[in-house]
Amino acid sequence: MSGKKISDHTFRYNIQADKQIQVTTLEWQPYIGLSLCKQGWVMQATIALLHSQGYGATVTFYPWARAVAYAENGKVDLLVPEYFIEPESPSDTFPGTRRLDHLTLTEAFGWGPIALYKRKDYNTDHFTSLAALADERIGVVRGYQNTPEFDRLMDAGKFNVMEAVDDAHNIRLLMAGRVNLIVGDPEVIKMEIASFAHHSNIELATMAQDLVMVEPILQMNGLFFAVSKHNKYGKTLVIELNRAIAEFKKHGILDEIKYNTDNSCNKQ
């Protein structure tokens, strides 16, 4: 589905629908992005699922921390894509509350890996478990969920964490030696590294060749929608999206959307 671009960071889809919602997302290529063909398979899946339930959507790209804040405070109806949120995960928007006080997760509509990255010359023989990384300098993107175990240890202050504004910033922290490890989706990190060369930043592209993934990956993470509890669709939208996700999975439609988006865009 093609959207109408109404500003540098905003698209509108299914404008004629009676039910219209506000959606917030981030630059997270190759899953979703302003410059991606059809804005990526996650965008296409999101719009198809919403369209199947009679919704039109205005989708705006923000830095992740702002996207999360807008969903938690009810300025938008839907946040995508989100990882699983631990029940005790604290809100950065409303101190003293939990993220799930303000958001409801749908069922997962997709999956993606998450792993640690390091510089080639950094010895990670001590990495026998996440707990073994106590006091390690680790870069994370502000507002991201990672894995339940990693986030519990991080929230307990077990790591020496430095927050980045996005994945590209996190990669730069690692290359500059300000952290020894970063956590992220390997597909996203590879895309960000490739963009350095694409934008003729030869120095960064050369430095990025010294970054490697720490084996094995931490886990495969589900991709969810997070529905704001603070607006009129707070209850019905979760039910409708879960119904649509189940139906799409039953008939293989989500896999078809991913395949068709990737395949048609690669031919262009």
mmCIF file of C-alpha atoms in Angstrom:
data_model
loop_
_atom_site.group_PDB
_atom_site.id
_atom_site.type_symbol
_atom_site.label_atom_id
_atom_site.label_comp_id
_atom_site.label_asym_id
_atom_site.label_seq_id
_atom_site.Cartn_x
_atom_site.Cartn_y
_atom_site.Cartn_z
ATOM 1 C CA MET A 1 0.000 0.000 0.000
ATOM 2 C CA SER A 2 1.219 3.470 -0.829
ATOM 3 C CA GLY A 3 0.787 6.325 1.564
ATOM 4 C CA LYS A 4 0.442 10.042 0.921
ATOM 5 C CA LYS A 5 3.459 11.912 2.241
ATOM 6 C CA ILE A 6 2.121 14.967 4.065
ATOM 7 C CA SER A 7 5.380 16.158 5.657
ATOM 8 C CA ASP A 8 9.061 15.201 5.783
ATOM 9 C CA HIS A 9 8.353 12.584 8.460
ATOM 10 C CA THR A 10 4.648 11.734 8.080
ATOM 11 C CA PHE A 11 2.533 9.540 5.793
ATOM 12 C CA ARG A 12 -1.233 9.036 5.626
ATOM 13 C CA TYR A 13 -2.865 5.747 4.625
ATOM 14 C CA ASN A 14 -6.471 4.761 3.870
ATOM 15 C CA ILE A 15 -7.625 8.364 4.193
ATOM 16 C CA GLN A 16 -11.249 7.501 3.367
ATOM 17 C CA ALA A 17 -11.674 5.208 6.426
ATOM 18 C CA ASP A 18 -14.166 6.333 9.078
ATOM 19 C CA LYS A 19 -11.790 5.353 11.898
ATOM 20 C CA GLN A 20 -8.500 7.265 11.860
ATOM 21 C CA ILE A 21 -5.616 6.737 14.278
ATOM 22 C CA GLN A 22 -2.217 8.274 14.944
ATOM 23 C CA VAL A 23 0.766 5.924 14.720
ATOM 24 C CA THR A 24 4.338 6.632 15.760
ATOM 25 C CA THR A 25 7.450 4.758 14.680
ATOM 26 C CA LEU A 26 11.196 5.204 14.120
ATOM 27 C CA GLU A 27 13.921 4.886 11.503
ATOM 28 C CA TRP A 28 14.781 1.199 11.962
ATOM 29 C CA GLN A 29 15.958 -0.092 8.631
ATOM 30 C CA PRO A 30 15.611 -2.669 7.127
ATOM 31 C CA TYR A 31 12.307 -3.145 8.973
ATOM 32 C CA ILE A 32 10.840 0.351 8.585
ATOM 33 C CA GLY A 33 12.169 3.669 7.352
ATOM 34 C CA LEU A 34 11.324 6.898 5.538
ATOM 35 C CA SER A 35 13.665 6.220 2.634
ATOM 36 C CA LEU A 36 12.935 2.495 2.295
ATOM 37 C CA CYS A 37 10.942 1.243 -0.656
ATOM 38 C CA LYS A 38 7.280 1.230 0.501
ATOM 39 C CA GLN A 39 8.737 2.337 3.881
ATOM 40 C CA GLY A 40 9.638 -1.301 4.628
ATOM 41 C CA TRP A 41 7.746 -4.506 5.352
ATOM 42 C CA VAL A 42 6.809 -3.509 8.921
ATOM 43 C CA MET A 43 5.029 -0.423 7.574
ATOM 44 C CA GLN A 44 3.246 -2.517 4.949
ATOM 45 C CA ALA A 45 2.200 -5.104 7.539
ATOM 46 C CA THR A 46 1.001 -2.390 9.922
ATOM 47 C CA ILE A 47 -1.154 -0.672 7.331
ATOM 48 C CA ALA A 48 -2.563 -3.961 5.998
ATOM 49 C CA LEU A 49 -3.525 -5.125 9.502
ATOM 50 C CA LEU A 50 -5.143 -1.774 10.321
ATOM 51 C CA HIS A 51 -6.889 -1.613 6.940
ATOM 52 C CA SER A 52 -8.391 -5.076 7.522
ATOM 53 C CA GLN A 53 -10.087 -3.692 10.639
ATOM 54 C CA GLY A 54 -11.354 -0.518 8.977
ATOM 55 C CA TYR A 55 -8.690 1.890 10.196
ATOM 56 C CA GLY A 56 -6.854 4.639 8.397
ATOM 57 C CA ALA A 57 -3.568 5.826 9.848
ATOM 58 C CA THR A 58 -1.297 8.836 10.014
ATOM 59 C CA VAL A 59 2.215 7.495 10.635
ATOM 60 C CA THR A 60 4.974 9.790 11.907
ATOM 61 C CA PHE A 61 8.657 8.930 12.323
ATOM 62 C CA TYR A 62 10.342 10.184 15.512
ATOM 63 C CA PRO A 63 13.464 9.412 17.526
ATOM 64 C CA TRP A 64 12.507 6.334 19.553
ATOM 65 C CA ALA A 65 12.395 7.949 23.002
ATOM 66 C CA ARG A 66 9.945 10.566 21.715
ATOM 67 C CA ALA A 67 7.884 7.932 19.905
ATOM 68 C CA VAL A 68 7.560 5.970 23.160
ATOM 69 C CA ALA A 69 6.678 9.089 25.153
ATOM 70 C CA TYR A 70 3.925 10.075 22.702
ATOM 71 C CA ALA A 71 2.379 6.608 22.957
ATOM 72 C CA GLU A 72 2.632 6.469 26.741
ATOM 73 C CA ASN A 73 1.019 9.878 27.224
ATOM 74 C CA GLY A 74 -1.724 9.264 24.675
ATOM 75 C CA LYS A 75 -0.648 11.771 22.014
ATOM 76 C CA VAL A 76 -0.752 8.863 19.559
ATOM 77 C CA ASP A 77 -2.791 5.669 19.493
ATOM 78 C CA LEU A 78 -0.195 3.137 18.400
ATOM 79 C CA LEU A 79 3.568 2.551 18.633
ATOM 80 C CA VAL A 80 5.349 0.139 16.266
ATOM 81 C CA PRO A 81 7.494 -1.941 16.347
ATOM 82 C CA GLU A 82 7.989 -2.725 20.029
ATOM 83 C CA TYR A 83 9.782 -5.571 21.765
ATOM 84 C CA PHE A 84 8.224 -7.468 24.676
ATOM 85 C CA ILE A 85 7.848 -5.211 27.717
ATOM 86 C CA GLU A 86 8.624 -6.770 31.086
ATOM 87 C CA PRO A 87 5.816 -6.240 33.669
ATOM 88 C CA GLU A 88 8.099 -4.210 35.948
ATOM 89 C CA SER A 89 9.791 -2.198 33.183
ATOM 90 C CA PRO A 90 9.802 1.446 34.375
ATOM 91 C CA SER A 91 8.389 4.299 32.324
ATOM 92 C CA ASP A 92 10.807 7.059 31.320
ATOM 93 C CA THR A 93 7.811 9.273 30.570
ATOM 94 C CA PHE A 94 6.047 9.039 33.930
ATOM 95 C CA PRO A 95 8.593 8.384 36.721
ATOM 96 C CA GLY A 96 7.343 6.003 39.389
ATOM 97 C CA THR A 97 5.070 4.150 36.982
ATOM 98 C CA ARG A 98 5.517 1.152 34.708
ATOM 99 C CA ARG A 99 5.432 1.233 30.905
ATOM 100 C CA LEU A 100 2.535 -1.237 30.953
ATOM 101 C CA ASP A 101 0.524 1.217 33.040
ATOM 102 C CA HIS A 102 0.263 3.205 29.828
ATOM 103 C CA LEU A 103 0.611 0.670 27.011
ATOM 104 C CA THR A 104 -0.918 -2.672 26.032
ATOM 105 C CA LEU A 105 0.990 -5.076 23.801
ATOM 106 C CA THR A 106 -0.691 -7.016 21.035
ATOM 107 C CA GLU A 107 0.366 -10.493 19.978
ATOM 108 C CA ALA A 108 3.657 -10.620 18.061
ATOM 109 C CA PHE A 109 3.369 -9.981 14.318
ATOM 110 C CA GLY A 110 7.019 -10.697 13.470
ATOM 111 C CA TRP A 111 10.457 -11.611 14.814
ATOM 112 C CA GLY A 112 13.986 -10.257 14.764
ATOM 113 C CA PRO A 113 17.350 -11.188 16.325
ATOM 114 C CA ILE A 114 19.154 -9.229 19.021
ATOM 115 C CA ALA A 115 22.842 -9.520 19.840
ATOM 116 C CA LEU A 116 25.902 -7.849 21.291
ATOM 117 C CA TYR A 117 28.522 -6.204 19.071
ATOM 118 C CA LYS A 118 32.160 -5.461 19.892
ATOM 119 C CA ARG A 119 35.362 -4.230 18.259
ATOM 120 C CA LYS A 120 37.433 -7.076 16.791
ATOM 121 C CA ASP A 121 40.292 -6.477 19.209
ATOM 122 C CA TYR A 122 38.126 -6.547 22.337
ATOM 123 C CA ASN A 123 38.353 -9.830 24.255
ATOM 124 C CA THR A 124 34.964 -11.212 25.264
ATOM 125 C CA ASP A 125 36.146 -14.513 26.723
ATOM 126 C CA HIS A 126 34.587 -13.383 30.020
ATOM 127 C CA PHE A 127 31.144 -13.327 28.356
ATOM 128 C CA THR A 128 29.776 -16.620 29.665
ATOM 129 C CA SER A 129 26.430 -15.056 30.614
ATOM 130 C CA LEU A 130 24.902 -11.600 30.823
ATOM 131 C CA ALA A 131 25.531 -11.596 34.568
ATOM 132 C CA ALA A 132 29.253 -12.016 33.798
ATOM 133 C CA LEU A 133 29.193 -8.574 32.160
ATOM 134 C CA ALA A 134 28.738 -6.792 35.499
ATOM 135 C CA ASP A 135 30.176 -3.252 35.326
ATOM 136 C CA GLU A 136 30.861 -3.653 31.603
ATOM 137 C CA ARG A 137 30.567 -0.474 29.517
ATOM 138 C CA ILE A 138 27.618 -1.161 27.207
ATOM 139 C CA GLY A 139 25.873 1.141 24.751
ATOM 140 C CA VAL A 140 22.080 1.002 24.508
ATOM 141 C CA VAL A 141 19.540 3.103 22.643
ATOM 142 C CA ARG A 142 17.486 5.218 25.018
ATOM 143 C CA GLY A 143 13.969 3.845 25.378
ATOM 144 C CA TYR A 144 14.662 0.515 23.655
ATOM 145 C CA GLN A 145 13.617 -2.765 25.194
ATOM 146 C CA ASN A 146 16.350 -5.366 24.661
ATOM 147 C CA THR A 147 15.859 -8.790 26.248
ATOM 148 C CA PRO A 148 14.061 -9.394 29.555
ATOM 149 C CA GLU A 149 17.255 -10.580 31.277
ATOM 150 C CA PHE A 150 19.398 -7.775 29.882
ATOM 151 C CA ASP A 151 16.842 -5.132 30.860
ATOM 152 C CA ARG A 152 16.446 -6.508 34.391
ATOM 153 C CA LEU A 153 20.214 -6.367 34.914
ATOM 154 C CA MET A 154 20.409 -2.913 33.336
ATOM 155 C CA ASP A 155 17.552 -1.530 35.459
ATOM 156 C CA ALA A 156 19.297 -2.977 38.549
ATOM 157 C CA GLY A 157 22.424 -0.987 37.665
ATOM 158 C CA LYS A 158 24.589 -4.040 36.933
ATOM 159 C CA PHE A 159 26.034 -2.562 33.717
ATOM 160 C CA ASN A 160 27.874 0.691 33.121
ATOM 161 C CA VAL A 161 25.384 1.910 30.509
ATOM 162 C CA MET A 162 25.772 4.763 28.053
ATOM 163 C CA GLU A 163 22.597 5.804 26.236
ATOM 164 C CA ALA A 164 22.540 6.619 22.520
ATOM 165 C CA VAL A 165 19.776 8.438 20.669
ATOM 166 C CA ASP A 166 19.609 5.786 17.920
ATOM 167 C CA ASP A 167 21.438 2.772 16.504
ATOM 168 C CA ALA A 168 23.816 4.862 14.381
ATOM 169 C CA HIS A 169 24.856 6.855 17.460
ATOM 170 C CA ASN A 170 25.308 3.612 19.386
ATOM 171 C CA ILE A 171 27.644 2.274 16.671
ATOM 172 C CA ARG A 172 29.691 5.479 16.844
ATOM 173 C CA LEU A 173 30.048 5.093 20.624
ATOM 174 C CA LEU A 174 31.496 1.625 20.071
ATOM 175 C CA MET A 175 33.868 2.707 17.306
ATOM 176 C CA ALA A 176 35.115 5.607 19.448
ATOM 177 C CA GLY A 177 35.862 3.260 22.351
ATOM 178 C CA ARG A 178 33.444 4.993 24.701
ATOM 179 C CA VAL A 179 31.786 1.608 25.278
ATOM 180 C CA ASN A 180 33.105 -1.924 24.800
ATOM 181 C CA LEU A 181 29.834 -3.508 23.691
ATOM 182 C CA ILE A 182 26.551 -2.409 22.187
ATOM 183 C CA VAL A 183 23.260 -4.264 21.992
ATOM 184 C CA GLY A 184 21.010 -4.259 18.936
ATOM 185 C CA ASP A 185 19.425 -6.081 16.026
ATOM 186 C CA PRO A 186 22.186 -7.388 13.684
ATOM 187 C CA GLU A 187 20.091 -6.579 10.594
ATOM 188 C CA VAL A 188 19.689 -2.970 11.741
ATOM 189 C CA ILE A 189 23.356 -2.620 12.692
ATOM 190 C CA LYS A 190 24.502 -4.021 9.329
ATOM 191 C CA MET A 191 22.190 -1.566 7.533
ATOM 192 C CA GLU A 192 23.524 1.374 9.557
ATOM 193 C CA ILE A 193 27.125 0.361 8.865
ATOM 194 C CA ALA A 194 26.368 0.065 5.142
ATOM 195 C CA SER A 195 24.910 3.583 5.196
ATOM 196 C CA PHE A 196 28.283 5.039 6.214
ATOM 197 C CA ALA A 197 29.771 3.970 2.873
ATOM 198 C CA HIS A 198 26.586 4.924 1.018
ATOM 199 C CA HIS A 199 26.939 8.481 2.327
ATOM 200 C CA SER A 200 30.636 8.537 1.360
ATOM 201 C CA ASN A 201 31.804 8.643 4.967
ATOM 202 C CA ILE A 202 34.904 6.567 4.199
ATOM 203 C CA GLU A 203 36.488 7.042 7.629
ATOM 204 C CA LEU A 204 33.429 5.720 9.470
ATOM 205 C CA ALA A 205 32.938 2.926 6.928
ATOM 206 C CA THR A 206 36.539 1.797 7.405
ATOM 207 C CA MET A 207 36.297 1.914 11.198
ATOM 208 C CA ALA A 208 33.012 -0.015 11.098
ATOM 209 C CA GLN A 209 34.746 -2.955 9.404
ATOM 210 C CA ASP A 210 36.352 -3.670 12.787
ATOM 211 C CA LEU A 211 32.981 -4.322 14.444
ATOM 212 C CA VAL A 212 31.806 -7.908 14.866
ATOM 213 C CA MET A 213 28.815 -9.629 16.399
ATOM 214 C CA VAL A 214 29.409 -11.586 19.600
ATOM 215 C CA GLU A 215 28.259 -15.182 19.078
ATOM 216 C CA PRO A 216 25.710 -16.487 19.834
ATOM 217 C CA ILE A 217 22.861 -13.971 19.486
ATOM 218 C CA LEU A 218 21.073 -13.177 22.751
ATOM 219 C CA GLN A 219 17.677 -14.286 21.455
ATOM 220 C CA MET A 220 15.003 -13.828 18.802
ATOM 221 C CA ASN A 221 12.677 -11.023 19.814
ATOM 222 C CA GLY A 222 9.017 -10.762 18.920
ATOM 223 C CA LEU A 223 7.827 -7.583 17.223
ATOM 224 C CA PHE A 224 4.659 -6.152 18.754
ATOM 225 C CA PHE A 225 2.302 -3.214 18.511
ATOM 226 C CA ALA A 226 1.994 -1.122 21.680
ATOM 227 C CA VAL A 227 -1.456 0.460 22.028
ATOM 228 C CA SER A 228 -1.841 3.545 24.190
ATOM 229 C CA LYS A 229 -4.303 3.155 27.055
ATOM 230 C CA HIS A 230 -4.984 6.897 27.104
ATOM 231 C CA ASN A 231 -7.318 7.383 24.145
ATOM 232 C CA LYS A 232 -10.654 6.178 22.786
ATOM 233 C CA TYR A 233 -9.295 3.154 20.906
ATOM 234 C CA GLY A 234 -7.258 1.925 23.880
ATOM 235 C CA LYS A 235 -9.292 -1.268 24.376
ATOM 236 C CA THR A 236 -10.893 -2.038 21.023
ATOM 237 C CA LEU A 237 -7.716 -1.567 18.961
ATOM 238 C CA VAL A 238 -5.855 -4.295 20.861
ATOM 239 C CA ILE A 239 -8.694 -6.765 20.314
ATOM 240 C CA GLU A 240 -9.010 -5.902 16.632
ATOM 241 C CA LEU A 241 -5.279 -6.050 15.946
ATOM 242 C CA ASN A 242 -4.955 -9.400 17.704
ATOM 243 C CA ARG A 243 -7.824 -10.737 15.624
ATOM 244 C CA ALA A 244 -6.185 -9.460 12.441
ATOM 245 C CA ILE A 245 -2.737 -10.827 13.390
ATOM 246 C CA ALA A 246 -4.203 -14.277 14.078
ATOM 247 C CA GLU A 247 -6.048 -14.264 10.752
ATOM 248 C CA PHE A 248 -3.008 -13.051 8.809
ATOM 249 C CA LYS A 249 -0.786 -15.708 10.428
ATOM 250 C CA LYS A 250 -3.335 -18.447 9.731
ATOM 251 C CA HIS A 251 -3.242 -17.664 6.017
ATOM 252 C CA GLY A 252 0.466 -16.794 5.777
ATOM 253 C CA ILE A 253 -0.296 -13.189 4.875
ATOM 254 C CA LEU A 254 2.402 -11.617 7.075
ATOM 255 C CA ASP A 255 5.088 -13.796 5.464
ATOM 256 C CA GLU A 256 3.648 -12.912 2.068
ATOM 257 C CA ILE A 257 3.782 -9.180 2.847
ATOM 258 C CA LYS A 258 7.416 -9.445 3.925
ATOM 259 C CA TYR A 259 8.373 -11.491 0.864
ATOM 260 C CA ASN A 260 6.460 -9.320 -1.595
ATOM 261 C CA THR A 261 7.807 -6.068 -0.126
ATOM 262 C CA ASP A 262 11.405 -7.291 -0.262
ATOM 263 C CA ASN A 263 10.999 -8.939 -3.678
ATOM 264 C CA SER A 264 9.215 -6.074 -5.437
ATOM 265 C CA CYS A 265 11.600 -3.496 -3.986
ATOM 266 C CA ASN A 266 14.705 -5.462 -4.996
ATOM 267 C CA LYS A 267 13.489 -5.429 -8.596
ATOM 268 C CA GLN A 268 13.193 -1.650 -8.699
#
